[in-house]
GROMACS .gro file of N, CA and C in nm:
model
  201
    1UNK      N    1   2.817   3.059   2.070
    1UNK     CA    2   2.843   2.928   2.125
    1UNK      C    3   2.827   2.820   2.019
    2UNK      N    4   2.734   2.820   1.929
    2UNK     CA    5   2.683   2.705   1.863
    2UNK      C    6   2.719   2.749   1.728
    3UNK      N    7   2.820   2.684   1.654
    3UNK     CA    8   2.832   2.766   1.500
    3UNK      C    9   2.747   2.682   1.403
    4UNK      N   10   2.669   2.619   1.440
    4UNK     CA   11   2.594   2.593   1.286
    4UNK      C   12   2.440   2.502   1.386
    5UNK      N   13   2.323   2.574   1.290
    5UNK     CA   14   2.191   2.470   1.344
    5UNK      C   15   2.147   2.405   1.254
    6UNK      N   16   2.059   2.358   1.280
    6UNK     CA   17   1.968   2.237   1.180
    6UNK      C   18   1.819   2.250   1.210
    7UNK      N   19   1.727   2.274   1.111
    7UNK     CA   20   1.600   2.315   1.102
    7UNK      C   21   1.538   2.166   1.122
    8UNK      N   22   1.407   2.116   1.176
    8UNK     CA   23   1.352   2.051   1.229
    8UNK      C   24   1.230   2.094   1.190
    9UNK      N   25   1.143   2.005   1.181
    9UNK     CA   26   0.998   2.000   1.142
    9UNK      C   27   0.938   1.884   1.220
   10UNK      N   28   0.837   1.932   1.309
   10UNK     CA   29   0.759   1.887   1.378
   10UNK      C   30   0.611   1.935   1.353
   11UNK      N   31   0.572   1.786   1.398
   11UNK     CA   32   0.364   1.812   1.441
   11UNK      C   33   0.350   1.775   1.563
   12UNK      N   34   0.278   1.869   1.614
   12UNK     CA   35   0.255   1.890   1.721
   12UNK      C   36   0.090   1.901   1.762
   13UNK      N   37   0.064   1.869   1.910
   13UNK     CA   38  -0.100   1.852   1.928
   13UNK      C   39  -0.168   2.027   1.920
   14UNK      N   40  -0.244   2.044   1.891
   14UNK     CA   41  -0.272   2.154   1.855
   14UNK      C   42  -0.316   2.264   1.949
   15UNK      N   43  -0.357   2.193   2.069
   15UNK     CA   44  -0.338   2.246   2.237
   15UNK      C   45  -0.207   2.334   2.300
   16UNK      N   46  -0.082   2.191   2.224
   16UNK     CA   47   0.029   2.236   2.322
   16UNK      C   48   0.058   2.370   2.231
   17UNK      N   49   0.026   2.429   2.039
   17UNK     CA   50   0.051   2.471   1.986
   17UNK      C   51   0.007   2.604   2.081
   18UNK      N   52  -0.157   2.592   2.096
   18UNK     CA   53  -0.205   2.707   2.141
   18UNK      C   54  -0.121   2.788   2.260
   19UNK      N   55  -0.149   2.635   2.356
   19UNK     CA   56  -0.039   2.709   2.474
   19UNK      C   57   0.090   2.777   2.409
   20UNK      N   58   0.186   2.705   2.356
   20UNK     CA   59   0.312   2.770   2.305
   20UNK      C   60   0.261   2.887   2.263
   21UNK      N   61   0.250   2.936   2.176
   21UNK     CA   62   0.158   3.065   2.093
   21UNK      C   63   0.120   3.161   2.216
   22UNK      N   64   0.071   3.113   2.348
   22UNK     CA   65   0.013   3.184   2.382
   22UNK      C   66   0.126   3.277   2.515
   23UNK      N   67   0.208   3.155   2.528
   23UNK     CA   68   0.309   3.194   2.631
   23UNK      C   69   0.404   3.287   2.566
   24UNK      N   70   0.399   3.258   2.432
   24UNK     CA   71   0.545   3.383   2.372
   24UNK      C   72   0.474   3.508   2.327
   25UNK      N   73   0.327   3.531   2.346
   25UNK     CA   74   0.270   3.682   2.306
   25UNK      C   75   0.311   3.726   2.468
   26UNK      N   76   0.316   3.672   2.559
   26UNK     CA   77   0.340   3.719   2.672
   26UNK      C   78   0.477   3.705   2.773
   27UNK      N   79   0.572   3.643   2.706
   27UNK     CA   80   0.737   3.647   2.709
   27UNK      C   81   0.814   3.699   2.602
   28UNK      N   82   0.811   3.770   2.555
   28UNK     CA   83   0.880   3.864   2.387
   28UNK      C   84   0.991   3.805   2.441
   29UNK      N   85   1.070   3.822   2.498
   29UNK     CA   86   1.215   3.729   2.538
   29UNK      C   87   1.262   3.616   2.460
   30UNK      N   88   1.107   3.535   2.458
   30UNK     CA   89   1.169   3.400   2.412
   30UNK      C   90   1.039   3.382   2.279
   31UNK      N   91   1.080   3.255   2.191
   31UNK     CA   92   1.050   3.254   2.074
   31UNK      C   93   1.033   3.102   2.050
   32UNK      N   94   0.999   3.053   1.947
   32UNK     CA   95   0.945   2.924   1.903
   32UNK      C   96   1.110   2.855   1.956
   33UNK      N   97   1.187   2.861   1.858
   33UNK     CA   98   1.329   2.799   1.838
   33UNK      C   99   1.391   2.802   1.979
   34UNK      N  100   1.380   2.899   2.085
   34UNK     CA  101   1.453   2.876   2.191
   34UNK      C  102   1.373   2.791   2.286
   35UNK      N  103   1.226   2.798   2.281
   35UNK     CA  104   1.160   2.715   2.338
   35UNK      C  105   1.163   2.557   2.311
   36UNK      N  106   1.184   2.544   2.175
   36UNK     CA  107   1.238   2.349   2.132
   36UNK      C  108   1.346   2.359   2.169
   37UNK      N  109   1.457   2.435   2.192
   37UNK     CA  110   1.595   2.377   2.219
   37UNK      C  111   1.589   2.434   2.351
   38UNK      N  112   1.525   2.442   2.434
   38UNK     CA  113   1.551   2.401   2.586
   38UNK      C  114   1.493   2.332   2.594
   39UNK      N  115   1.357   2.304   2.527
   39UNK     CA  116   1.320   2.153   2.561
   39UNK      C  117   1.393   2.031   2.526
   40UNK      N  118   1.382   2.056   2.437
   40UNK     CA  119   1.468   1.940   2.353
   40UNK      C  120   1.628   1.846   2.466
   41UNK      N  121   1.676   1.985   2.441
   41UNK     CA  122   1.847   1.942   2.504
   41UNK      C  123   1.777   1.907   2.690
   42UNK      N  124   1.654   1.958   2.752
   42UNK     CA  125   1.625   1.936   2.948
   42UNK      C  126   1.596   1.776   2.858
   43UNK      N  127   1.510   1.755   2.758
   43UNK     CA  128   1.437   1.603   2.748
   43UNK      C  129   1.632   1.518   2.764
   44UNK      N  130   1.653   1.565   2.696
   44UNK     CA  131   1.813   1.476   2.643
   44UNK      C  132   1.901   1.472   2.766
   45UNK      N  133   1.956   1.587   2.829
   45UNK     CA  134   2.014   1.588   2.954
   45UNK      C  135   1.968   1.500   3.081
   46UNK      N  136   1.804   1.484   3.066
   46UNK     CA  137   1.716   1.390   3.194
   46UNK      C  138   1.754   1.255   3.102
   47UNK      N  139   1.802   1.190   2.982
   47UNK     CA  140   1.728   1.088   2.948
   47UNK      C  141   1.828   1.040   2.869
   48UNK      N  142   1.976   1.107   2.884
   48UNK     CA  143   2.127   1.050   2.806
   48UNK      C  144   2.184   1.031   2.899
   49UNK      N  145   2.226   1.016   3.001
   49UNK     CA  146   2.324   1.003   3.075
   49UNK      C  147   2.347   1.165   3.109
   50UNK      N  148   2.356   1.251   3.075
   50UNK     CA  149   2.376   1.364   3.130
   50UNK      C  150   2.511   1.437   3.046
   51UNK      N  151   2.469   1.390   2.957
   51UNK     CA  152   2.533   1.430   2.805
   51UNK      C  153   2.565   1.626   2.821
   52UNK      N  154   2.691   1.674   2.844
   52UNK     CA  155   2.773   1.807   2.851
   52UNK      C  156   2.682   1.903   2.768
   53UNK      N  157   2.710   1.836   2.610
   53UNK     CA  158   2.663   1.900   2.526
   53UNK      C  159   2.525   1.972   2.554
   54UNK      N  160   2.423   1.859   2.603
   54UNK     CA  161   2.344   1.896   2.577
   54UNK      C  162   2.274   1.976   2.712
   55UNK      N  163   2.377   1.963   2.797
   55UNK     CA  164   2.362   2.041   2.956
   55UNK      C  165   2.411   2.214   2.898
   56UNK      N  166   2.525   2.219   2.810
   56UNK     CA  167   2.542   2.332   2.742
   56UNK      C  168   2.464   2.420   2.661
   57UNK      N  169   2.367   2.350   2.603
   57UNK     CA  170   2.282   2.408   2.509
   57UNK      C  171   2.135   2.444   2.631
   58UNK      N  172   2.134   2.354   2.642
   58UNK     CA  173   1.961   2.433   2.821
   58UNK      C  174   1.997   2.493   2.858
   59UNK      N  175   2.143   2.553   2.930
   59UNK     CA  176   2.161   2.677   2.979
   59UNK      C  177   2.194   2.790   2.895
   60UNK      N  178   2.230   2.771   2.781
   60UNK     CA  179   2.280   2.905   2.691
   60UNK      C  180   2.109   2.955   2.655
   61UNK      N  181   2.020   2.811   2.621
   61UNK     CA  182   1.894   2.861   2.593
   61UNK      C  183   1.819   2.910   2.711
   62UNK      N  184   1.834   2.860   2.847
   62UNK     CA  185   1.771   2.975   2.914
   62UNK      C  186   1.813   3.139   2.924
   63UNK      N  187   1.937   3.120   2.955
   63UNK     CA  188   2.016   3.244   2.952
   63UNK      C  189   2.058   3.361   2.860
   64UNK      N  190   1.990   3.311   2.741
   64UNK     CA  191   2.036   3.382   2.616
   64UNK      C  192   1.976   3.491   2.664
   65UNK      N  193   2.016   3.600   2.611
   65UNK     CA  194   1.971   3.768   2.621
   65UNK      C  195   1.917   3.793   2.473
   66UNK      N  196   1.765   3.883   2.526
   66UNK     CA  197   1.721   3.901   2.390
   66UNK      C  198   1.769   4.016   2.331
   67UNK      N  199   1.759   3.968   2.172
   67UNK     CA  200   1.799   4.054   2.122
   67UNK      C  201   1.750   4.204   2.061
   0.00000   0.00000   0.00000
């Protein structure tokens, strides 16, 4: 779906780190990168107008099949 990404660097509170960390030893499914880009694109979709793109990218990232 998406032919090219862009790496991002974030700081983050060191809580939400733990939680994150702690939810993907116990979802192998999902991973750091799919977890910011469903967040990312639900924050953008609630808070653009309801921007396609980014309604496209939350569902491919929930739905993706692991690999």
């Amino acid at each position: 779906m998406q032919s090219s990404t862009i790496s991002v660097l974030a700081e983050i509170p060191e809580e939400l780190h733990d939680t994150l960390q702690n939810y993907l030893e116990h979802h192998t499914d999902w991973d750091q990168n799919r977890v910011f880009t469903a967040a990312v694109s639900l924050f953008l979709l609630q808070n653009s107008g309801g921007d396609r793109r980014a309604a496209r990218t939350y569902l491919h990232a929930l739905f993706q099949k692991s690999s």
